[in-house]
Tab-separated table of C-alpha atoms and ligand atoms in Angstrom:
chain	number	residue	atom	x	y	z
A	21	MET	CA	-92.234	-80.928	76.031
A	22	ARG	CA	-88.859	-81.719	76.653
A	23	THR	CA	-85.891	-81.999	74.270
A	24	GLN	CA	-81.963	-81.753	74.640
A	25	VAL	CA	-81.407	-78.871	72.167
A	26	CYS	CA	-84.108	-76.461	71.402
A	27	ILE	CA	-83.160	-74.610	68.167
A	28	ILE	CA	-84.697	-71.149	67.540
A	29	GLY	CA	-85.039	-70.667	63.833
A	30	GLY	CA	-85.628	-72.921	60.835
A	31	GLY	CA	-83.266	-71.499	58.258
A	32	PRO	CA	-80.142	-73.301	57.139
A	33	SER	CA	-78.336	-72.814	60.486
A	34	GLY	CA	-81.124	-74.239	62.456
A	35	LEU	CA	-82.114	-77.128	60.008
A	36	LEU	CA	-78.606	-78.288	59.496
A	37	LEU	CA	-77.698	-78.364	63.205
A	38	SER	CA	-80.863	-80.262	63.787
A	39	GLN	CA	-80.012	-82.790	61.220
A	40	LEU	CA	-76.603	-83.096	62.541
A	41	LEU	CA	-77.672	-83.879	66.191
A	42	HIS	CA	-79.998	-86.259	64.911
A	43	THR	CA	-77.147	-88.224	63.285
A	44	ALA	CA	-75.464	-88.158	66.664
A	45	GLY	CA	-78.526	-89.441	68.052
A	46	ILE	CA	-78.960	-86.029	70.236
A	47	GLU	CA	-82.763	-84.863	70.316
A	48	GLY	CA	-83.587	-81.222	69.050
A	49	ILE	CA	-86.756	-79.327	68.210
A	50	VAL	CA	-86.692	-76.525	65.814
A	51	LEU	CA	-88.858	-73.560	66.354
A	52	GLU	CA	-89.770	-71.402	63.234
A	53	ARG	CA	-91.616	-68.114	63.181
A	54	GLN	CA	-92.740	-68.400	59.343
A	55	THR	CA	-94.065	-71.166	57.255
A	56	ARG	CA	-92.024	-73.575	55.326
A	57	ASP	CA	-93.206	-72.067	52.190
A	58	TYR	CA	-92.193	-68.582	53.267
A	59	VAL	CA	-88.744	-69.759	54.325
A	60	LEU	CA	-88.407	-71.894	50.991
A	61	GLY	CA	-89.223	-68.529	49.104
A	62	ARG	CA	-86.345	-66.803	50.323
A	63	ILE	CA	-83.620	-66.318	47.405
A	64	ARG	CA	-80.195	-65.851	49.044
A	65	ALA	CA	-76.657	-67.396	48.854
A	66	GLY	CA	-75.588	-69.081	45.781
A	67	VAL	CA	-71.872	-70.507	46.539
A	68	LEU	CA	-70.922	-73.143	48.970
A	69	GLU	CA	-67.584	-73.749	50.361
A	70	THR	CA	-66.354	-77.226	50.432
A	71	GLY	CA	-66.700	-76.970	54.545
A	72	PHE	CA	-70.240	-76.622	54.098
A	73	VAL	CA	-70.505	-79.378	51.527
A	74	ASP	CA	-68.744	-81.807	53.619
A	75	LEU	CA	-71.156	-80.995	56.697
A	76	MET	CA	-74.346	-81.567	54.575
A	77	ARG	CA	-72.500	-85.023	53.469
A	78	ARG	CA	-71.877	-85.584	57.138
A	79	ALA	CA	-75.558	-84.740	57.818
A	80	GLY	CA	-76.625	-87.091	55.014
A	81	VAL	CA	-78.244	-84.627	52.876
A	82	SER	CA	-75.797	-84.326	50.207
A	83	GLU	CA	-77.226	-86.529	47.412
A	84	ARG	CA	-79.137	-83.893	45.318
A	85	MET	CA	-76.510	-81.100	46.109
A	86	ASP	CA	-73.736	-83.539	44.550
A	87	ARG	CA	-75.842	-84.472	41.746
A	88	GLU	CA	-77.112	-80.698	40.650
A	89	GLY	CA	-74.643	-78.547	42.085
A	90	PHE	CA	-71.857	-76.821	39.815
A	91	VAL	CA	-68.236	-77.104	40.751
A	92	HIS	CA	-66.624	-73.964	40.264
A	93	ASP	CA	-62.688	-74.000	39.884
A	94	GLY	CA	-62.488	-70.326	39.696
A	95	THR	CA	-64.342	-67.162	39.108
A	96	LEU	CA	-63.738	-63.946	36.709
A	97	ILE	CA	-62.719	-60.492	38.044
A	98	ALA	CA	-63.890	-57.583	35.634
A	99	ALA	CA	-62.747	-54.007	35.687
A	100	GLY	CA	-64.147	-52.000	33.022
A	101	ASP	CA	-63.796	-53.919	29.830
A	102	GLU	CA	-60.866	-56.189	31.153
A	103	GLN	CA	-61.390	-59.353	32.985
A	104	PHE	CA	-59.226	-61.926	34.554
A	105	ARG	CA	-59.540	-65.161	36.102
A	106	ILE	CA	-58.655	-66.405	39.683
A	107	ASP	CA	-58.013	-70.093	39.385
A	108	PHE	CA	-59.172	-71.735	42.698
A	109	SER	CA	-57.921	-75.306	41.882
A	110	ALA	CA	-54.631	-74.083	40.733
A	111	LEU	CA	-54.075	-71.709	43.606
A	112	THR	CA	-55.424	-73.793	46.302
A	113	GLY	CA	-56.362	-77.407	45.189
A	114	SER	CA	-59.951	-76.538	46.196
A	115	HIS	CA	-62.988	-75.071	44.670
A	116	VAL	CA	-66.419	-74.084	45.504
A	117	LEU	CA	-69.893	-75.446	44.746
A	118	VAL	CA	-72.670	-73.484	43.227
A	119	TYR	CA	-75.868	-74.528	44.752
A	120	GLY	CA	-78.622	-72.246	45.900
A	121	GLN	CA	-79.582	-71.650	49.583
A	122	THR	CA	-83.053	-72.347	48.611
A	123	GLU	CA	-82.015	-75.912	47.477
A	124	VAL	CA	-80.078	-76.450	50.578
A	125	THR	CA	-82.919	-75.615	52.792
A	126	ARG	CA	-85.416	-77.640	50.856
A	127	ASP	CA	-82.824	-80.659	51.010
A	128	LEU	CA	-82.598	-79.953	54.828
A	129	TYR	CA	-86.428	-79.820	55.244
A	130	GLN	CA	-86.861	-83.038	53.616
A	131	ALA	CA	-84.249	-84.697	55.734
A	132	ARG	CA	-85.775	-83.679	58.803
A	133	ASP	CA	-89.068	-84.871	57.650
A	134	LYS	CA	-87.487	-88.232	56.535
A	135	ALA	CA	-86.015	-88.746	60.032
A	136	GLY	CA	-89.424	-87.832	61.879
A	137	GLY	CA	-87.614	-84.401	63.003
A	138	THR	CA	-89.825	-81.852	64.812
A	139	VAL	CA	-89.792	-78.652	63.198
A	140	LEU	CA	-92.441	-76.436	64.437
A	141	HIS	CA	-93.768	-73.642	62.254
A	142	GLU	CA	-95.641	-70.327	62.593
A	143	CYS	CA	-94.407	-70.121	66.144
A	144	SER	CA	-95.024	-66.699	67.715
A	145	ALA	CA	-93.441	-65.068	70.781
A	146	VAL	CA	-90.473	-67.426	71.080
A	147	LYS	CA	-88.706	-66.645	74.171
A	148	PRO	CA	-85.648	-68.504	75.873
A	149	HIS	CA	-85.587	-68.435	79.804
A	150	ASP	CA	-83.187	-69.229	82.439
A	151	LEU	CA	-80.106	-69.579	80.210
A	152	ASP	CA	-77.588	-68.867	82.769
A	153	THR	CA	-78.829	-71.951	84.821
A	154	ASP	CA	-78.537	-75.755	83.793
A	155	ALA	CA	-82.303	-76.045	83.127
A	156	PRO	CA	-83.220	-73.695	80.321
A	157	TYR	CA	-86.421	-73.625	78.546
A	158	VAL	CA	-88.263	-71.910	75.814
A	159	THR	CA	-91.931	-70.560	75.803
A	160	PHE	CA	-93.706	-69.886	72.381
A	161	ILE	CA	-97.203	-69.544	70.878
A	162	GLN	CA	-98.419	-71.817	68.271
A	163	ASP	CA	-101.986	-72.222	67.377
A	164	GLY	CA	-102.982	-69.700	69.906
A	165	THR	CA	-101.537	-71.924	72.777
A	166	VAL	CA	-98.684	-70.957	75.065
A	167	GLN	CA	-96.234	-73.792	74.953
A	168	ARG	CA	-92.955	-74.654	76.824
A	169	ILE	CA	-90.087	-76.792	75.951
A	170	ASP	CA	-87.632	-77.729	78.629
A	171	CYS	CA	-84.055	-78.605	77.388
A	172	ASP	CA	-80.414	-78.643	78.064
A	173	PHE	CA	-79.434	-76.056	75.518
A	174	VAL	CA	-80.874	-73.433	73.277
A	175	ALA	CA	-79.193	-72.644	69.777
A	176	GLY	CA	-80.080	-69.219	68.684
A	177	CYS	CA	-80.290	-69.574	64.860
A	178	ASP	CA	-83.056	-67.024	64.310
A	179	GLY	CA	-81.050	-64.693	62.030
A	180	PHE	CA	-80.250	-61.248	62.089
A	181	HIS	CA	-83.753	-59.825	63.412
A	182	GLY	CA	-84.361	-62.774	65.804
A	183	PRO	CA	-84.621	-62.203	69.543
A	184	CYS	CA	-81.684	-64.578	70.783
A	185	ARG	CA	-78.858	-61.882	70.418
A	186	GLN	CA	-80.724	-59.777	72.687
A	187	GLU	CA	-80.821	-62.197	75.434
A	188	ILE	CA	-77.072	-61.563	76.284
A	189	PRO	CA	-77.077	-58.764	78.666
A	190	LEU	CA	-76.013	-55.569	77.274
A	191	ASP	CA	-72.990	-55.251	79.741
A	192	VAL	CA	-71.734	-58.374	78.389
A	193	ARG	CA	-72.704	-58.114	74.607
A	194	ARG	CA	-70.238	-56.139	72.062
A	195	GLU	CA	-71.386	-55.369	68.787
A	196	TYR	CA	-69.311	-54.333	65.949
A	197	GLU	CA	-71.022	-52.991	62.812
A	198	LYS	CA	-70.373	-51.461	59.428
A	199	VAL	CA	-73.055	-50.304	57.256
A	200	TYR	CA	-72.402	-49.758	53.571
A	201	PRO	CA	-73.881	-46.792	51.817
A	202	PHE	CA	-75.506	-48.980	48.898
A	203	GLY	CA	-77.309	-52.252	48.372
A	204	TRP	CA	-77.561	-55.072	45.891
A	205	LEU	CA	-80.548	-55.113	43.516
A	206	GLY	CA	-80.834	-58.957	42.395
A	207	ILE	CA	-82.795	-60.555	40.043
A	208	LEU	CA	-83.418	-64.341	39.279
A	209	SER	CA	-84.126	-65.370	35.448
A	210	GLU	CA	-84.857	-68.342	33.769
A	211	THR	CA	-82.029	-67.807	31.128
A	212	PRO	CA	-78.790	-69.484	30.582
A	213	PRO	CA	-75.980	-67.822	32.736
A	214	VAL	CA	-73.644	-65.314	30.958
A	215	ASP	CA	-70.392	-67.342	31.457
A	216	GLN	CA	-69.460	-70.847	32.969
A	217	GLU	CA	-68.006	-69.052	36.137
A	218	LEU	CA	-69.094	-66.303	38.288
A	219	ILE	CA	-68.189	-62.558	37.046
A	220	TYR	CA	-67.468	-59.937	39.911
A	221	SER	CA	-67.447	-56.586	37.857
A	222	ASN	CA	-65.946	-53.133	39.072
A	223	SER	CA	-67.230	-50.682	36.614
A	224	ASP	CA	-67.575	-46.846	36.490
A	225	ARG	CA	-71.371	-47.043	37.372
A	226	GLY	CA	-71.224	-49.595	40.109
A	227	PHE	CA	-70.634	-53.105	40.972
A	228	ALA	CA	-72.251	-56.062	39.314
A	229	LEU	CA	-72.268	-59.808	39.829
A	230	CYS	CA	-73.133	-62.530	36.929
A	231	SER	CA	-74.240	-65.671	39.052
A	232	MET	CA	-76.118	-68.800	38.357
A	233	ARG	CA	-78.296	-71.596	40.053
A	234	ASN	CA	-78.456	-73.877	37.088
A	235	ALA	CA	-77.834	-74.182	33.441
A	236	ASN	CA	-81.277	-72.299	32.734
A	237	LEU	CA	-81.520	-70.346	36.020
A	238	SER	CA	-79.251	-67.156	36.341
A	239	ARG	CA	-78.669	-64.476	39.312
A	240	TYR	CA	-77.537	-61.021	38.475
A	241	TYR	CA	-77.052	-58.278	40.948
A	242	ILE	CA	-76.227	-54.551	40.398
A	243	GLN	CA	-75.178	-52.150	43.326
A	244	CYS	CA	-77.992	-49.651	43.874
A	245	SER	CA	-78.654	-46.882	46.126
A	246	LEU	CA	-80.108	-47.605	49.596
A	247	SER	CA	-83.108	-45.443	48.718
A	248	ASP	CA	-83.657	-47.508	45.670
A	249	ALA	CA	-86.577	-49.982	45.390
A	250	PRO	CA	-87.149	-52.902	43.239
A	251	GLU	CA	-90.261	-51.553	41.705
A	252	ASN	CA	-88.345	-48.670	40.648
A	253	TRP	CA	-86.661	-51.122	38.026
A	254	THR	CA	-88.255	-52.690	35.129
A	255	ASP	CA	-86.650	-55.752	33.648
A	256	ASP	CA	-85.518	-53.708	30.528
A	257	ALA	CA	-83.831	-51.118	32.796
A	258	PHE	CA	-81.979	-53.820	35.001
A	259	TRP	CA	-80.780	-55.467	31.915
A	260	ALA	CA	-79.709	-52.458	30.055
A	261	GLU	CA	-77.920	-51.212	33.470
A	262	LEU	CA	-76.091	-54.610	33.938
A	263	LYS	CA	-75.013	-54.380	30.385
A	264	THR	CA	-72.987	-51.328	30.887
A	265	ARG	CA	-71.266	-52.829	34.254
A	266	ILE	CA	-69.756	-56.020	32.546
A	267	PRO	CA	-67.101	-56.422	29.857
A	268	THR	CA	-68.538	-55.732	26.417
A	269	GLU	CA	-67.913	-59.566	25.066
A	270	ALA	CA	-70.052	-60.619	27.997
A	271	ALA	CA	-72.808	-57.639	27.712
A	272	GLU	CA	-73.008	-58.872	23.746
A	273	ARG	CA	-73.746	-62.644	24.775
A	274	LEU	CA	-76.032	-61.980	27.756
A	275	VAL	CA	-79.285	-63.788	27.339
A	276	ILE	CA	-81.922	-61.578	28.901
A	277	GLY	CA	-85.523	-62.572	29.983
A	278	PRO	CA	-88.281	-62.030	32.599
A	279	SER	CA	-87.364	-61.747	36.065
A	280	ILE	CA	-89.147	-64.237	38.409
A	281	GLU	CA	-87.796	-62.499	41.611
A	282	LYS	CA	-86.486	-59.127	42.071
A	283	SER	CA	-85.095	-57.729	45.440
A	284	ILE	CA	-82.691	-55.343	47.276
A	285	ALA	CA	-80.635	-56.681	50.052
A	286	PRO	CA	-78.680	-53.755	52.201
A	287	LEU	CA	-74.941	-54.444	52.924
A	288	ARG	CA	-73.600	-54.437	56.318
A	289	SER	CA	-70.832	-56.055	58.301
A	290	PHE	CA	-71.864	-57.026	61.900
A	291	VAL	CA	-70.359	-59.197	64.771
A	292	THR	CA	-71.736	-59.820	68.277
A	293	GLU	CA	-69.241	-61.230	70.892
A	294	PRO	CA	-69.733	-63.360	72.646
A	295	MET	CA	-71.682	-65.886	70.835
A	296	ARG	CA	-72.658	-67.772	74.029
A	297	TRP	CA	-74.278	-66.765	77.021
A	298	GLY	CA	-74.925	-69.611	79.526
A	299	ARG	CA	-76.668	-72.451	77.999
A	300	LEU	CA	-77.505	-70.129	74.470
A	301	PHE	CA	-75.341	-70.356	71.509
A	302	LEU	CA	-75.893	-68.008	68.686
A	303	CYS	CA	-75.207	-69.266	65.140
A	304	GLY	CA	-75.169	-67.696	61.816
A	305	ASP	CA	-76.843	-64.605	61.092
A	306	ALA	CA	-77.989	-64.423	64.593
A	307	ALA	CA	-74.532	-63.419	65.491
A	308	HIS	CA	-72.914	-62.002	62.435
A	309	ILE	CA	-73.754	-60.647	58.951
A	310	VAL	CA	-71.338	-60.016	56.174
A	311	PRO	CA	-71.867	-58.065	52.809
A	312	PRO	CA	-72.436	-60.975	50.320
A	313	THR	CA	-69.361	-59.598	47.912
A	314	GLY	CA	-67.232	-62.623	49.360
A	315	ALA	CA	-70.213	-65.220	49.378
A	316	LYS	CA	-69.473	-65.809	53.072
A	317	GLY	CA	-72.829	-65.569	54.791
A	318	LEU	CA	-74.121	-69.056	54.571
A	319	ASN	CA	-70.534	-70.188	54.721
A	320	THR	CA	-69.764	-68.895	58.007
A	321	ALA	CA	-73.386	-70.320	59.346
A	322	ALA	CA	-71.709	-73.562	58.466
A	323	SER	CA	-68.705	-73.040	60.165
A	324	ASP	CA	-70.513	-71.948	63.510
A	325	ILE	CA	-72.818	-75.405	63.245
A	326	HIS	CA	-69.458	-77.496	62.598
A	327	TYR	CA	-68.018	-75.909	66.034
A	328	LEU	CA	-71.427	-76.167	67.950
A	329	PHE	CA	-72.051	-79.635	66.733
A	330	GLU	CA	-68.708	-80.813	67.659
A	331	GLY	CA	-69.177	-79.326	71.160
A	332	LEU	CA	-72.634	-80.817	71.803
A	333	SER	CA	-71.624	-84.300	70.655
A	334	ALA	CA	-68.605	-84.399	72.781
A	335	PHE	CA	-70.611	-83.069	75.825
A	336	TYR	CA	-73.387	-85.783	75.277
A	337	ALA	CA	-70.965	-88.760	74.448
A	338	ASP	CA	-68.234	-88.152	76.864
A	339	ASN	CA	-69.573	-85.706	79.365
A	340	GLU	CA	-66.697	-83.457	77.996
A	341	ASP	CA	-67.451	-79.432	77.973
A	342	GLU	CA	-64.323	-78.016	76.489
A	343	GLY	CA	-65.935	-77.801	72.903
A	344	ILE	CA	-68.893	-75.785	74.236
A	345	GLU	CA	-66.725	-73.909	76.482
A	346	LYS	CA	-64.610	-72.542	73.493
A	347	TYR	CA	-67.380	-72.503	71.129
A	348	SER	CA	-67.545	-68.662	70.898
A	349	GLU	CA	-63.908	-68.237	70.710
A	350	LYS	CA	-63.330	-70.722	67.790
A	351	ALA	CA	-66.381	-69.543	66.011
A	352	LEU	CA	-65.399	-65.829	66.186
A	353	ALA	CA	-61.608	-66.437	65.174
A	354	ARG	CA	-62.944	-67.970	61.646
A	355	ILE	CA	-65.785	-65.361	61.639
A	356	TRP	CA	-63.448	-62.228	61.716
A	357	LYS	CA	-61.313	-63.674	59.046
A	358	ALA	CA	-64.614	-64.001	56.794
A	359	GLU	CA	-65.739	-60.421	57.844
A	360	ARG	CA	-62.213	-59.224	56.663
A	361	PHE	CA	-62.355	-60.745	53.264
A	362	SER	CA	-65.806	-59.668	52.687
A	363	TRP	CA	-65.059	-56.287	53.608
A	364	TRP	CA	-61.772	-56.210	51.221
A	365	MET	CA	-63.984	-57.658	48.657
A	366	THR	CA	-66.536	-55.082	49.079
A	367	ASN	CA	-64.210	-52.173	49.102
A	368	LEU	CA	-62.234	-53.574	45.919
A	369	LEU	CA	-65.600	-53.771	43.814
A	370	HIS	CA	-67.854	-51.014	44.646
A	371	ARG	CA	-68.064	-47.596	43.911
A	372	PHE	CA	-68.634	-45.443	47.183
A	373	PRO	CA	-70.557	-42.128	47.010
A	374	ASP	CA	-67.613	-40.452	48.695
A	375	GLN	CA	-64.970	-41.849	46.949
A	376	SER	CA	-62.346	-39.211	45.728
A	377	GLU	CA	-60.358	-39.604	42.416
A	378	PHE	CA	-57.359	-40.811	44.263
A	379	ASP	CA	-59.390	-43.449	46.013
A	380	ILE	CA	-60.508	-44.965	42.745
A	381	LYS	CA	-56.991	-44.910	41.598
A	382	MET	CA	-56.140	-46.917	44.643
A	383	GLN	CA	-58.973	-49.492	43.865
A	384	LYS	CA	-57.746	-49.707	40.104
A	385	ALA	CA	-54.204	-50.252	41.374
A	386	ASP	CA	-55.492	-53.004	43.902
A	387	LEU	CA	-57.331	-54.586	40.889
A	388	ALA	CA	-54.068	-54.497	38.593
A	389	PHE	CA	-52.081	-55.893	41.184
A	390	LEU	CA	-54.533	-58.858	41.815
A	391	ARG	CA	-54.453	-59.145	38.061
A	392	ASP	CA	-50.719	-59.258	37.748
A	393	ASN	CA	-49.547	-60.972	41.177
A	394	ALA	CA	-49.935	-64.731	41.744
A	395	ALA	CA	-49.407	-64.201	45.567
A	396	ALA	CA	-52.334	-61.729	45.494
A	397	GLN	CA	-54.508	-64.110	43.591
A	398	GLN	CA	-53.708	-66.830	46.221
A	399	VAL	CA	-54.899	-64.830	48.995
A	400	LEU	CA	-58.214	-64.046	47.398
A	401	ALA	CA	-58.474	-67.844	46.378
A	402	GLU	CA	-57.883	-69.218	49.703
A	403	ASN	CA	-60.474	-66.934	51.358
A	404	TYR	CA	-62.863	-67.417	48.717
A	405	VAL	CA	-62.821	-71.470	48.752
A	406	GLY	CA	-63.088	-71.260	52.580
A	407	LEU	CA	-60.296	-70.919	55.689
A	408	PRO	CA	-59.773	-74.047	57.494
A	409	TYR	CA	-62.401	-74.845	60.413
B	10	FAS	P1	-81.532	-67.203	58.418
B	10	FAS	O1	-82.162	-65.617	58.393
B	10	FAS	O2	-81.605	-67.661	56.888
B	10	FAS	O3	-82.409	-68.017	59.232
B	10	FAS	C1	-83.193	-67.398	60.450
B	10	FAS	C2	-84.761	-68.252	60.556
B	10	FAS	O4	-84.941	-67.703	61.955
B	10	FAS	C3	-85.477	-67.584	59.637
B	10	FAS	O5	-86.143	-68.563	59.094
B	10	FAS	C4	-86.445	-66.589	60.548
B	10	FAS	O6	-87.886	-66.747	59.984
B	10	FAS	C5	-86.413	-67.413	61.836
B	10	FAS	N1	-86.547	-66.586	63.014
B	10	FAS	C6	-86.463	-65.158	63.328
B	10	FAS	N2	-86.902	-64.677	64.311
B	10	FAS	C7	-87.714	-65.962	64.766
B	10	FAS	C8	-88.180	-65.951	65.841
B	10	FAS	N3	-88.536	-64.719	66.864
B	10	FAS	N4	-88.898	-67.174	66.080
B	10	FAS	C9	-88.630	-68.030	65.450
B	10	FAS	N5	-87.774	-68.115	64.533
B	10	FAS	C10	-87.433	-66.850	64.055
B	10	FAS	N6	-75.182	-64.908	51.857
B	10	FAS	C11	-74.366	-65.208	50.684
B	10	FAS	O7	-73.490	-66.026	50.973
B	10	FAS	N7	-74.490	-64.953	49.495
B	10	FAS	C12	-75.710	-64.101	49.355
B	10	FAS	O8	-75.954	-63.753	48.191
B	10	FAS	C13	-76.645	-63.811	50.309
B	10	FAS	N8	-77.662	-62.952	49.844
B	10	FAS	C14	-78.458	-62.599	51.100
B	10	FAS	C15	-79.440	-61.628	50.809
B	10	FAS	C16	-80.469	-61.397	51.718
B	10	FAS	C17	-81.638	-60.589	51.522
B	10	FAS	C18	-80.310	-61.911	53.034
B	10	FAS	C19	-81.033	-61.382	54.427
B	10	FAS	C20	-79.101	-62.700	53.459
B	10	FAS	C21	-78.198	-62.982	52.474
B	10	FAS	N9	-77.103	-63.886	52.650
B	10	FAS	C22	-76.282	-64.203	51.383
B	10	FAS	C23	-76.802	-64.489	53.842
B	10	FAS	C24	-77.645	-65.531	54.246
B	10	FAS	O9	-77.572	-66.457	53.059
B	10	FAS	C25	-77.457	-65.994	55.485
B	10	FAS	O10	-75.982	-66.065	55.797
B	10	FAS	C26	-78.250	-67.322	55.707
B	10	FAS	O11	-79.657	-67.194	55.432
B	10	FAS	C27	-77.700	-67.482	57.506
B	10	FAS	O12	-78.698	-68.588	57.603
B	10	FAS	P2	-79.370	-68.531	59.159
B	10	FAS	O13	-78.208	-68.219	60.053
B	10	FAS	O14	-80.239	-69.917	59.300
B	10	FAS	O15	-80.195	-67.346	59.123
B	11	PHB	C1	-75.463	-65.543	44.435
B	11	PHB	O1	-75.172	-66.662	43.515
B	11	PHB	O2	-76.241	-65.354	44.950
B	11	PHB	C2	-74.089	-65.020	44.837
B	11	PHB	C3	-72.880	-65.516	44.503
B	11	PHB	C4	-71.689	-65.074	45.163
B	11	PHB	C5	-71.823	-63.912	45.836
B	11	PHB	C6	-73.104	-63.397	46.239
B	11	PHB	C7	-74.490	-63.897	45.817
B	11	PHB	O3	-70.673	-63.306	46.330
């Protein structure tokens, strides 16, 4: 087989890139390790920056998102029983869209099907070769047969545990990591959300987040120990703990119900530099991870795809290579700002095992300043709705 861009990974990064390339008449093949159902079974991000929404529109995949997504003009921050609102639209003139990553992925799969795109599933032993030449290729096994795709470029959209990052030689690759001493226990329940907007809550018992997917599908998280497991938590135990971590008036109106999904996500900050090696370009979780506190994971994948798509389009349309030459530099400049914001939100809202009484006082002072100061709220709002691409 031969294509122009071989995309490794059929998550949101790989599928969005594939669809955008298609709109520019650039051929791509997506190689995905799992089945489509498995990919669509993942419950992950829920908040989209307008930059992401614009990319989906440009890719021609926004009809259902525009119809079913919820525009959020602000978010609530709670500290104990006190809460205040960050007004995104008043502070930035912008907003975010609440629309689950699962639905984004579903829409992208349907668009690829409709366009006759090639997304190969259950591919194993995927391996890129000759990345430091102008004739790279990728080998993989599907249905027991070893196959080869010759291409011009390889997009490593294979997530944090994929193989592409390792293709950058150790003496070239620099990795930066911070692992947080807790995780998020998340549930999905077919219940109405507790509020019209998200509630990020700092409580003496730990962080909690009240989010949603639609008018009758809610997403809740509580900070938990890294040694914890979803099976340690009955639904009743989860709801009881959540109620202790959000303001009383929210706890009193919380509608509980059976969980339809329950999982624990670890929290880490991670960045690989550079994000390019010869004809290989890393995108999304393959190159960087953020703690989900700032809702930046999926949204930083989007800006990577934006920069790479721009670069590849200029290469094929105008034989101009500045975009691909500067891909890593441009992507990393925005990623590090998202890493900082996610780290800051995580430190602001979580209880750390080694926190002293003084540290907790600093956290409370930070929250009080954020409550009282418009400039502080503007900084949070501008980062949350998404910094410019
Ligand atoms: P993905 O990991 O989504 O996709 C990579 C794809 O590559 C996968 O389908 C994988 O099967 C495939 N792959 C891996 N190895 C391969 C191989 N060898 N060959 C072929 N294919 C291979 N972000 C938020 O903003 N908010 C959240 O609440 C949030 N919650 C999260 C919870 C969890 C448990 C995780 C893991 C992440 C969460 N994220 C969240 C971040 C998440 O949304 C990512 O940012 C997003 O999935 C990034 O998309 P991709 O870069 O496509 O990576
Ligand atoms: C979610 O709805 O899953 C969600 C929302 C905001 C976050 C993290 C997760 O910061």
